[in-house]
Amino acid sequence: MMYNIFKILPILIFTMQLGLNAQTIDKDFDKPPKIGLVLSGGGALGFAHIPILKAIDSLEIPIDYITGTSMGGIASALYSIGYTGIELEHLVKNVDWEEILSDDPPRDFIPYFLKKDDGLYQLNFGLEGHRILPPSGLIRGQKISLFLSKLTYPFEKVENFDQLPIPFRCIAVDLLTAKEVILKDGSLSKAMRSTMAIPTIFNPITWGDSLLIDGGLINNMPVDVIRDMGAEYVIAVNVGRPLKTLPELKTMFDILEQTLVVPSIEKREKNIQDTDIFIEPELLGYNPASFTNKNIEDIIAVGQKAADNALPKLFELKNRLNLVDSNTNISISDSINIFSVNIVGNTSITFKHIYEKLNIKPGEIFCQDTLISHIQNLRETNAFQTINYKLNYVDKNRVAIQIIVKELGFPKIHRISIRNNKSISFSNIFNNLGIKVGSKLDIDFLNTKITELYSTGYFETIRYEIEPVNENNIHLILFIKERPRDILRMGLHYDETNKFVGSINVIRSNLFNTGIRSELTLKLAGLTQISSLLYFPTSKHEISLYPYNHIVYKDIPITIFGETGDKIAIYHNRSTSVGFGAGLNLSHNWDSKLEYNLESMNVSPIVSWPDPEIFPEWKDDLRSLRISSHFDNLDNVLIPNQGLNIQYNYEGGFKNIGSDIDYVRSNISIDYYYTFSNFNTLHFYSYYGTGNENLPVYKWHYKSGPNSFIGALRDEFSWNQLSIFRADYRRKIERNIYLSLIYNIAPNYNQNFYPIEKKSMQGYGIGLKYNTALGPIEFIYSRGDLIRLIHTAKKRDVYYLSMGFNFE
């Protein structure tokens, strides 16, 4: 792949080389000027930096120092450890940014006891006593932290960022002192995460006694910092947003964005004046949150235009200063001494071990042949995949040698430490992590196991660092931040029948012992339901048996429809129940339960006609055995693209165990989703429910509405025996907008009171869904059969409107 050389000079040839070749030093050597590169913050706008980096690579302009803030800090850090502009472009285009900037783990990793509530609640808060603890940011940053660690882990333990292949700094702000913090040592991935911690969007990062947030609030283009590092010529790229004009400040979001920019404007203008080459891509029309694939492509294209425009200035700078890359050969002077030897990129092999094997020491006379010979000896240990070196001139008489290694194979984990855990024990975390001491370090596997541990819901963040111990052994350190033990969740749903229904859920984790959970749930407004649940779901084994107990009070209005489709009764399905049982967790996707249940019914009709005797009051005491099994491997519960969801339920009430009624009720439902060509999804749904002749009305199967059978009013399909088959085709029209075509049929249905000759009931319709941060908004127009005798065939229109997360 080549840069467009015809825009500069025909003799300019693009080259990209990760390795750094041998070089020599001229007797009349004049110390070359130090070049600094500054990349500003700007969220997604920072992708415009990539073409500028590609241009610098193609011109072989040596960068001696690099600084950045926020997204510019991330790009600077990666460039400083050897990523080229082309590599960064490939990386950026192959990352799902919407996924990586969320905290939700893959649904397949979520334990069933959390998955059962997936998609029910819009708001989650910690609780401290009776005090609600709002999150410190909308995004905790778990996925982005693991992503950054994966990219930088070989450089995690450099003593300071001057030891990186290109000396590096990034900028943060201490929220406790309101002062600028220049990050120049410590964990590289943590520094990158700190500089991008946009207030209220990302959680701030604890760093010693400081609480760090995005440095763009004070110094979004840190030219002054790179000058202090020693840069004599500065190339600066600004992708930060300019101040909006009065007509542009229309909304609260415009004002908030302007508020975040204002503190850094004065310093930015001063830094612009202190640059030698200033590059500013024209990014009007894009915003820092433009992380879609299309926007990323467009932003990179804008950066390419800016790079093309800057090429003459960059080329003139290279020629004027006679800049020489470290790939250029110069002749050697006998008077050159070795100032220092720095080794970077090692993970498991210690600095001391490599230094001793290299056997080149500060103070000695520099000899290129000796250096190459000793590096060859180091290669012959067969411990390294690559070994490169770079020479940095301190002055005309001294040179600093940097050895850049990439180890061959995976080191062994010699020791695992867990830090900052409080209520959760070391053994619990270690056992659930599933990584053994003595196993080989595999970063992808490590990230997967950390994600699985994070998916248990007990942790706010989990990050790691790696320390070399000795040859081929490392020390793995996990830094834990636990979630509050008590959690408050709130959800809101609207549909055309129940209207608004609010749900409040309180969870207490690690009650009495690690892993024991209690839940209290309250649903109000369109219906009333109060439930409590106590269970012990956790185990270090994937297959586990656990006890549970629940208490439920419900008062749900139900409408009964007759053979002609008319309402014949409205009643309150009101009961109190207590259940005791055991659950068998077979995997993250599969859970089964066996339960003994005591239920007291207090059902009273609001309206009953034409025969009040058919729908009297029921005050039954039921004793039943219940069996349930649920398999769920859907990739997304709100808008699934792939996966299978199977639910089976059995309930049997028997007089010989104390029930007032002998009854049996069972049902099974199957949902299957398959997506092809990224935008097209097929959904197949089937339901079969049955009950014996003694099955009371309040135990019938109520299955109609947008999630089961369209073309019928909610509750209209109320039968003691029922079959449904349904097929949906969903097309993604634009981001978060979906169009659906739906067809369903009920070939079999029956009830105790009106055993009628009947035909198959059918319905079809079209739906439009818009997915929002507070849940989908969906409208469905449908047309279906009225419940009529076989010789009639009347159709009617039914409309559905729902908003919010799942309710059923």
mmCIF file of C-alpha atoms in Angstrom, residues 418-426 429 459 480-482:
data_model
loop_
_atom_site.group_PDB
_atom_site.id
_atom_site.type_symbol
_atom_site.label_atom_id
_atom_site.label_comp_id
_atom_site.label_asym_id
_atom_site.label_seq_id
_atom_site.Cartn_x
_atom_site.Cartn_y
_atom_site.Cartn_z
ATOM 1 C CA ILE A 418 -5.537 -9.764 43.568
ATOM 2 C CA ARG A 419 -5.655 -6.254 44.957
ATOM 3 C CA ASN A 420 -8.285 -3.841 46.299
ATOM 4 C CA ASN A 421 -10.937 -6.536 46.868
ATOM 5 C CA LYS A 422 -12.914 -5.936 50.041
ATOM 6 C CA SER A 423 -16.012 -8.072 50.595
ATOM 7 C CA ILE A 424 -15.185 -10.759 48.023
ATOM 8 C CA SER A 425 -12.401 -13.085 49.085
ATOM 9 C CA PHE A 426 -9.238 -13.861 47.179
ATOM 10 C CA ILE A 429 -12.158 -14.452 42.807
ATOM 11 C CA PHE A 459 -17.436 -6.002 39.949
ATOM 12 C CA ILE A 480 -10.489 -5.104 41.516
ATOM 13 C CA LYS A 481 -13.162 -2.508 42.063
ATOM 14 C CA GLU A 482 -16.253 -4.118 43.533
#
